[in-house]
mmCIF file of C-alpha atoms in Angstrom:
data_model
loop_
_atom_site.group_PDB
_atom_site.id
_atom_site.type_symbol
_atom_site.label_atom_id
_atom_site.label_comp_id
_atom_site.label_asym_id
_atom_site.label_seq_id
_atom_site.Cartn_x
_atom_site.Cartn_y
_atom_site.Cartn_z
ATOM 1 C CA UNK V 1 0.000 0.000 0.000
ATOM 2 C CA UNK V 2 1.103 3.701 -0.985
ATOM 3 C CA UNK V 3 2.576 5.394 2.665
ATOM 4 C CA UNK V 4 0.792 8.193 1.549
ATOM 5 C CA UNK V 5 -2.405 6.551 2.048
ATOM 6 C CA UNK V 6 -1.564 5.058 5.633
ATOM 7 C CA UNK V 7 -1.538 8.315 7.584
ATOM 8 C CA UNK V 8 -3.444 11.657 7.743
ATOM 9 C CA UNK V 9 -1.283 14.370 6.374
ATOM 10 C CA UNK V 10 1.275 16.304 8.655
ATOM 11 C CA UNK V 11 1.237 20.346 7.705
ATOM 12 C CA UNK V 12 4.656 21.526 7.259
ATOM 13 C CA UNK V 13 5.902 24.099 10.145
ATOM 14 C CA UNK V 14 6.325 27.502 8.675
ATOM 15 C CA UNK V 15 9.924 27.355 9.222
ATOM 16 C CA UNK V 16 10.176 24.336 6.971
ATOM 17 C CA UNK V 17 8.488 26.608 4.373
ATOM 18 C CA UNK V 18 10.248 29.411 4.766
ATOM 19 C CA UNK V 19 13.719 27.620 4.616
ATOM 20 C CA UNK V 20 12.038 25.895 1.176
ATOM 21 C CA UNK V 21 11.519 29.073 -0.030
ATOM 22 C CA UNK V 22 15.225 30.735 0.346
ATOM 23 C CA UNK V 23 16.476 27.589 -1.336
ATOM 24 C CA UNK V 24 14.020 28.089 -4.428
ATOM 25 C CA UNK V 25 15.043 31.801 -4.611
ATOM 26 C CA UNK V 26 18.591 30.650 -3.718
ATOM 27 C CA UNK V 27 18.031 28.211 -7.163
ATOM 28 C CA UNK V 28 16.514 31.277 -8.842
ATOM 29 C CA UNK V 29 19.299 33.361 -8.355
ATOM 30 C CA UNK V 30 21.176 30.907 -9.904
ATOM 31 C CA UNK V 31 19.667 30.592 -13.153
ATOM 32 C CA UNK V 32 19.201 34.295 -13.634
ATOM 33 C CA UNK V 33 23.070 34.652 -12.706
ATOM 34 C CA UNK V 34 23.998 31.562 -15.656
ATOM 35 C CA UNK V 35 21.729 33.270 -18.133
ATOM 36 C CA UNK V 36 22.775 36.709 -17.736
ATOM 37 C CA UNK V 37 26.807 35.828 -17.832
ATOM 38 C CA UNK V 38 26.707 32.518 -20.379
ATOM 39 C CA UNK V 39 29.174 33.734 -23.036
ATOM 40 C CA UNK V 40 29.371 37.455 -21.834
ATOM 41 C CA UNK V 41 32.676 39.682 -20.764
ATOM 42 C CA UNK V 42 30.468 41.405 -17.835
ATOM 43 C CA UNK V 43 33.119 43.386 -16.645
ATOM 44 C CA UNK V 44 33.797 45.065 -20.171
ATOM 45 C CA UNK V 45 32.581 48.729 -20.811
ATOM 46 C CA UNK V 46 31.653 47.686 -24.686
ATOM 47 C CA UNK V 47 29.339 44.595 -23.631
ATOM 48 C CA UNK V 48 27.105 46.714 -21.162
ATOM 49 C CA UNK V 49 24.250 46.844 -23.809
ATOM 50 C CA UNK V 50 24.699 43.193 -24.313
ATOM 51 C CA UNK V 51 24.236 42.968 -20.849
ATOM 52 C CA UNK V 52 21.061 44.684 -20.302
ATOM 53 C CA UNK V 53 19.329 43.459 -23.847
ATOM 54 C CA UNK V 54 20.062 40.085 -21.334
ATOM 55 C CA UNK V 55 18.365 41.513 -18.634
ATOM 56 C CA UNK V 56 14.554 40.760 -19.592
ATOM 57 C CA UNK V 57 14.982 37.258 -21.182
ATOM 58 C CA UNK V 58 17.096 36.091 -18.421
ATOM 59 C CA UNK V 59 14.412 37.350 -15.768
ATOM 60 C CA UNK V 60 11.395 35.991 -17.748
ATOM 61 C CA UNK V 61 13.323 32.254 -17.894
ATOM 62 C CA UNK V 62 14.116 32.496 -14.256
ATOM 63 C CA UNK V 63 10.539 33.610 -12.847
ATOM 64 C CA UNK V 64 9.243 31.330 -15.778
ATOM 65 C CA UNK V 65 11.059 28.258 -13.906
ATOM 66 C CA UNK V 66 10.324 30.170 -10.418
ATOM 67 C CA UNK V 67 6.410 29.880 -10.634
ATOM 68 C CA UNK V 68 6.891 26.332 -12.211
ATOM 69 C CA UNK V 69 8.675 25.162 -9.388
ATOM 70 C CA UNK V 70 6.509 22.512 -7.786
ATOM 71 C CA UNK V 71 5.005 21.191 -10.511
ATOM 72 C CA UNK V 72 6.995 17.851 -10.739
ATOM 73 C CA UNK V 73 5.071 16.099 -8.036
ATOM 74 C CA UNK V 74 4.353 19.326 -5.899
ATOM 75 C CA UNK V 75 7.919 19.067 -5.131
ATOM 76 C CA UNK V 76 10.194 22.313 -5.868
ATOM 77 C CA UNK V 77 14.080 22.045 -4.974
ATOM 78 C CA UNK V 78 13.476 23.766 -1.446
ATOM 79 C CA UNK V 79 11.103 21.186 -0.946
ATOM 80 C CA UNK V 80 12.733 18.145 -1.613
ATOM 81 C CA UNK V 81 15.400 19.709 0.770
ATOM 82 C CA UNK V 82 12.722 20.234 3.315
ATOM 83 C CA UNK V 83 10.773 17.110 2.831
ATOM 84 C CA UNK V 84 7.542 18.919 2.155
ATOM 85 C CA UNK V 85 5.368 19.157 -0.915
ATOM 86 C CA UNK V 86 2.353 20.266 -1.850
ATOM 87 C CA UNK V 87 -1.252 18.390 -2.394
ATOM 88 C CA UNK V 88 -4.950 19.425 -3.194
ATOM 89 C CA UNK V 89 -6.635 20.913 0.481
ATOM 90 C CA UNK V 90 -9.814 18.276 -0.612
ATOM 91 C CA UNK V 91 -7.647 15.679 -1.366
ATOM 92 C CA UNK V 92 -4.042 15.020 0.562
ATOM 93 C CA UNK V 93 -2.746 12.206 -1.653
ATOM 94 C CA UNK V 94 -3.879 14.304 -5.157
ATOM 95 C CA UNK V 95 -1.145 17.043 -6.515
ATOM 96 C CA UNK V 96 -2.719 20.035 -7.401
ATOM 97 C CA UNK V 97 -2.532 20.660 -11.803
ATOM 98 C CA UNK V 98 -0.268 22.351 -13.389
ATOM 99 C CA UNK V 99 -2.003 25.625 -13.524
ATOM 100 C CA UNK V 100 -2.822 25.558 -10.268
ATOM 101 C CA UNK V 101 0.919 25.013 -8.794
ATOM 102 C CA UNK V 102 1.438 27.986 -10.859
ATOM 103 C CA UNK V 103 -1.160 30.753 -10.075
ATOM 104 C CA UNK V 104 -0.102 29.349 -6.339
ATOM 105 C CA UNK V 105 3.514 31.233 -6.850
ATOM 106 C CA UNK V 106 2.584 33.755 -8.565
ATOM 107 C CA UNK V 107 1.595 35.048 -5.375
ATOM 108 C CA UNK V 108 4.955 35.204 -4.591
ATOM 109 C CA UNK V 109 5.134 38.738 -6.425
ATOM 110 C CA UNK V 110 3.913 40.062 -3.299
ATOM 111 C CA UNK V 111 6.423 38.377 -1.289
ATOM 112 C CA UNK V 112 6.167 40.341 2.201
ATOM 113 C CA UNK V 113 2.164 40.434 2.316
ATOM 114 C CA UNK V 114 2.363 36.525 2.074
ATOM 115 C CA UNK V 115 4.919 36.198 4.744
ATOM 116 C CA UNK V 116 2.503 38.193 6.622
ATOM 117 C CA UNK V 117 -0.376 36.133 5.749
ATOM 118 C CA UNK V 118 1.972 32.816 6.593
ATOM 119 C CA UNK V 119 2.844 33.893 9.997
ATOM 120 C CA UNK V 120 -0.420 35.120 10.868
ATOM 121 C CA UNK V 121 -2.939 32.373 9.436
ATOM 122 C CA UNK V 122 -3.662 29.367 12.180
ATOM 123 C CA UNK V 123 -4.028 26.999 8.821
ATOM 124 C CA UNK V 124 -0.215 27.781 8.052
ATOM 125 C CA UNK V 125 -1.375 28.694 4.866
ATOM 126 C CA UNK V 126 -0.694 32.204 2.311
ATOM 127 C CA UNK V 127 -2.699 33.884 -0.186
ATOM 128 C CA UNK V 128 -1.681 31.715 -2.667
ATOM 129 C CA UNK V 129 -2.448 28.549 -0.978
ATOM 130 C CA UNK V 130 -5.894 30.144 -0.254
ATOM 131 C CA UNK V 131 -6.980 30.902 -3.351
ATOM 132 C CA UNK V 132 -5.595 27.427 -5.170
ATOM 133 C CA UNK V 133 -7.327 25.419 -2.164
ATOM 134 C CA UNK V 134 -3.611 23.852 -1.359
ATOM 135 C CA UNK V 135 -1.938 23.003 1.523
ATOM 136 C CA UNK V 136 2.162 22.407 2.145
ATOM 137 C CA UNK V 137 2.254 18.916 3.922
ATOM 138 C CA UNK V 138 5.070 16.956 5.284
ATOM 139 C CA UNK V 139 6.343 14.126 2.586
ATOM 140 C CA UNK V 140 6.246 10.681 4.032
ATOM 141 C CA UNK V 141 8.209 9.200 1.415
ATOM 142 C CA UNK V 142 11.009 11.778 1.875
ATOM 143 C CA UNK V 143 14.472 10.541 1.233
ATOM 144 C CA UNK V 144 16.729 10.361 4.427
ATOM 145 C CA UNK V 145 18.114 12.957 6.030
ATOM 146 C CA UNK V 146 21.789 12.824 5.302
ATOM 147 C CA UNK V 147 21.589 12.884 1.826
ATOM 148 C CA UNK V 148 19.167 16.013 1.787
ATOM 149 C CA UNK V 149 21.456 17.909 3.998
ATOM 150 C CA UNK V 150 24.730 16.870 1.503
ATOM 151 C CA UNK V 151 22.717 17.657 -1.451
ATOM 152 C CA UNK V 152 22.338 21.035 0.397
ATOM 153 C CA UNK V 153 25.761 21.598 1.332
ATOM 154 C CA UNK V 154 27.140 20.416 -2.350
ATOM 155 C CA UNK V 155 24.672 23.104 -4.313
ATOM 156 C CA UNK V 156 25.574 25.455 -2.046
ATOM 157 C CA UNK V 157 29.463 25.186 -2.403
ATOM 158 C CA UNK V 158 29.225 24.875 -5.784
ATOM 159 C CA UNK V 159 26.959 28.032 -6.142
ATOM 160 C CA UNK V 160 29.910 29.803 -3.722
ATOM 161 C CA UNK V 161 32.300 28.233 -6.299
ATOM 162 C CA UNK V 162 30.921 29.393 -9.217
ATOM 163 C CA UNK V 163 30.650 33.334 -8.416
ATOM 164 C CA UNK V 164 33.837 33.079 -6.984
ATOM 165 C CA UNK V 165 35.371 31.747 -10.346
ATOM 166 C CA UNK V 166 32.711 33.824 -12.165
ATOM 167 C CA UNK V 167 33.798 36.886 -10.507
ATOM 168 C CA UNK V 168 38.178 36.797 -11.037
ATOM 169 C CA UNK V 169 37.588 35.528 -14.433
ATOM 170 C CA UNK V 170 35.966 38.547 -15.129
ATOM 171 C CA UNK V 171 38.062 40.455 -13.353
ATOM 172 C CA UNK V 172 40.954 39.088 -15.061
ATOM 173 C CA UNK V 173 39.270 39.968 -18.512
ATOM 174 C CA UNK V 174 38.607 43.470 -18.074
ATOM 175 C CA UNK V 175 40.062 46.212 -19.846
ATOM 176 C CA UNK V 176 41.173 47.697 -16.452
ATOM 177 C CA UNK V 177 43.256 44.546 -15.466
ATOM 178 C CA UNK V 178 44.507 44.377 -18.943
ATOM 179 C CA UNK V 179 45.557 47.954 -18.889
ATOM 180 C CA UNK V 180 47.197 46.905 -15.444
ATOM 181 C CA UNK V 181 49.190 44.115 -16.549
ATOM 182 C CA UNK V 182 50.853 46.290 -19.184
ATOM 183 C CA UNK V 183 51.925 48.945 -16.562
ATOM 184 C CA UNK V 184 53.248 46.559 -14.439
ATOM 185 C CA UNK V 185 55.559 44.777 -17.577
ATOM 186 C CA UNK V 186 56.471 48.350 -17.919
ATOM 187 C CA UNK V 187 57.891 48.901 -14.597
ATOM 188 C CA UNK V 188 61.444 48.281 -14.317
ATOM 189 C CA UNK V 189 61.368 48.612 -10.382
ATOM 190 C CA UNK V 190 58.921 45.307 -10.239
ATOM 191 C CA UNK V 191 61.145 43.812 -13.387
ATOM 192 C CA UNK V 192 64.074 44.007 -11.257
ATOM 193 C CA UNK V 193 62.702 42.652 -7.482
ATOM 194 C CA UNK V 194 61.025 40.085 -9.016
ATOM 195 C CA UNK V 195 64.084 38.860 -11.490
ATOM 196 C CA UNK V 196 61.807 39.047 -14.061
ATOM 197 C CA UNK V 197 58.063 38.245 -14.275
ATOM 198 C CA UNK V 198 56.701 34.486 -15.050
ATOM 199 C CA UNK V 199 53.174 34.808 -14.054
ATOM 200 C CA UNK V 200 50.458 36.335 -11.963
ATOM 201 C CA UNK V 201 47.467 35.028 -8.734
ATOM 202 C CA UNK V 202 45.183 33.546 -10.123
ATOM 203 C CA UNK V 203 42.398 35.665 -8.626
ATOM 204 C CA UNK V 204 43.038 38.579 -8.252
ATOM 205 C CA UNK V 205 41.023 41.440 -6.171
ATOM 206 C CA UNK V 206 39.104 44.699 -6.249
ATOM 207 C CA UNK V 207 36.868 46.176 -7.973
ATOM 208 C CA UNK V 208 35.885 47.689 -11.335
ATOM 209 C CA UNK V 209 33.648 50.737 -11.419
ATOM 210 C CA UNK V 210 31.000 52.412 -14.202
ATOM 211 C CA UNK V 211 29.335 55.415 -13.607
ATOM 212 C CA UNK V 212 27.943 56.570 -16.857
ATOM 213 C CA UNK V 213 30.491 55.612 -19.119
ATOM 214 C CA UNK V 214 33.263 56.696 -16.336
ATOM 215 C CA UNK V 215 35.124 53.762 -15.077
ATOM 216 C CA UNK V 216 37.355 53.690 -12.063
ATOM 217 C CA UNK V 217 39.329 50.372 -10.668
ATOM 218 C CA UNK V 218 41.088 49.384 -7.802
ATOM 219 C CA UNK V 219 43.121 46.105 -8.067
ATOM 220 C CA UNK V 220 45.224 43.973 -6.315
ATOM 221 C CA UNK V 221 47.151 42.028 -8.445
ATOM 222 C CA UNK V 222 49.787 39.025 -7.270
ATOM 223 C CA UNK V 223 53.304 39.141 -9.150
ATOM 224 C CA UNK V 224 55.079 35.787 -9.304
ATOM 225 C CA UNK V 225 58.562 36.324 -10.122
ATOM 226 C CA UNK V 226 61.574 34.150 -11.169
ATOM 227 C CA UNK V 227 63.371 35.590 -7.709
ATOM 228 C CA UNK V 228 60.186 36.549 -5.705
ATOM 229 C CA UNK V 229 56.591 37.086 -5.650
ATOM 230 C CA UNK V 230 54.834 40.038 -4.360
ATOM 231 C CA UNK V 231 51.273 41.717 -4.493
ATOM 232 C CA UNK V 232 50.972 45.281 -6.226
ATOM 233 C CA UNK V 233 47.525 47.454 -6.073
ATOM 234 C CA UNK V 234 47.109 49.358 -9.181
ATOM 235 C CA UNK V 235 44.439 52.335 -9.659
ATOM 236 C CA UNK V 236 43.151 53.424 -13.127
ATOM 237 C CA UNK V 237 40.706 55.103 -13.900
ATOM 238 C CA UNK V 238 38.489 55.778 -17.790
ATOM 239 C CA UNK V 239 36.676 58.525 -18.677
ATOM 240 C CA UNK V 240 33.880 58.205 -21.162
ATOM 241 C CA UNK V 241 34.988 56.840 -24.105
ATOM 242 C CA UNK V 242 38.163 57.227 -23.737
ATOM 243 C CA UNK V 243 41.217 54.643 -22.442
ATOM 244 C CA UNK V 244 41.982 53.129 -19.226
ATOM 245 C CA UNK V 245 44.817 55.173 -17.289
ATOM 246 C CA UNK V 246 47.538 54.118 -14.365
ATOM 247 C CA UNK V 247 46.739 56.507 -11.539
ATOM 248 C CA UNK V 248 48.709 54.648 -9.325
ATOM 249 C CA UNK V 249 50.902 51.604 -8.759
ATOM 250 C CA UNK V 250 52.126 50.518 -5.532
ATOM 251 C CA UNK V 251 54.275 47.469 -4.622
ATOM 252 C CA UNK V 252 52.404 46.157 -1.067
ATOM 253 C CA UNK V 253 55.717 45.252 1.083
#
């Protein structure tokens, strides 16, 4: 016999919900942050119009596969996580349709009134659950605990990971750094200390800065020499349309 069928469904605890819910978003976040940078120099002044032109699409995908969440099984990501899903309020063991599940989240828009309504509601139950006739239950067939939580931990590294990576490759393919690495080759102080230079960190830090069409950077840049290795902050700064230009260069002792 189906578990499902053995026991009267257990509502989730609005915390379970809640923590569901950052996961989703944390999912959404995600996707929005693959579409927008898939193929794209971010950190370039020329691809800023390719950027925004991204903007839309990548937002309609992402809220697209947002409102869509639970409709494998009533189960979204979070969910799964939480070991909660959602079934029909007349019928425990029936998953709501398609269109249903997805009117429910669209409820989401109005994020902080249905938090309100969450906390507030003795059913445990939002707008959105209201007006679908759903309810969030506990899953009896959920998988165990340990894997859930190192599914949780591995998406979450790797998310981490990923902007980390994301974030010095782009650094390291701006016009700024660029710019950088040439004034540093040029400088026959750092040419000598280091006894020539064979490479550079592989991430390095700072920031790169627009203001319309104005660019100012700050970097911190690792030299690796033949004799030995030191870090150098370098400060440039672009006016519109015109070049980046050293400001500053500083060997950090």
């Amino acid at each position: 016999m189906n578990r499902n069928l053995e026991k009267e469904p257990v509502l989730s605890s609005r915390k379970r919900r809640v923590a569901a819910f950052l996961i989703d978003y944390f999912v959404f976040l995600l996707v929005v942050a693959l579409v927008l940078t898939h193929e794209t120099d971010f950190m370039g002044e020329n691809n800023f119009d390719e950027l925004r032109a991204r903007q839309l699409p990548a937002m309609i995908i992402g809220l697209l596969l947002y409102f869509a969440k639970d409709s494998i099984k009533g189960i979204s990501p979070g969910k799964w996580a939480m070991g909660i899903m959602v079934r029909d309020e007349n019928n425990p063991n029936k998953v709501p349709s398609f269109g249903r599940l997805f009117i429910r989240n669209l409820f989401l828009i109005i994020l902080p009134i249905e938090f309100i309504v969450l906390a507030s509601n003795q059913e445990k139950k939002r707008l959105g659950d209201k007006t679908t006739k759903a309810i969030v239950v506990k899953n009896p067939n959920r998988p165990a605990r340990l894997p859930r939580i190192l599914t949780l931990v591995v998406v979450g590294l790797s998310f981490y990971t990923f902007l980390f990576f994301l974030v010095a490759s782009a650094m390291k393919e701006s016009d700024a750094y660029k710019v950088a690495i040439t004034e540093i080759e040029k400088n026959e102080e750092i040419l000598s200390e280091t006894g020539g230079i064979k490479g550079y960190g592989m991430i390095p830090t700072g920031h790169v800065d627009y203001v319309n069409g104005n660019g100012k950077a700050q970097l911190e840049i690792k030299v690796l020499g033949n004799d030995k290795d030191f870090k150098v902050d370098v400060l440039l700064t672009k006016e519109l349309n015109g070049e980046w230009k050293l400001i500053e260069l500083n060997e950090k002792r």
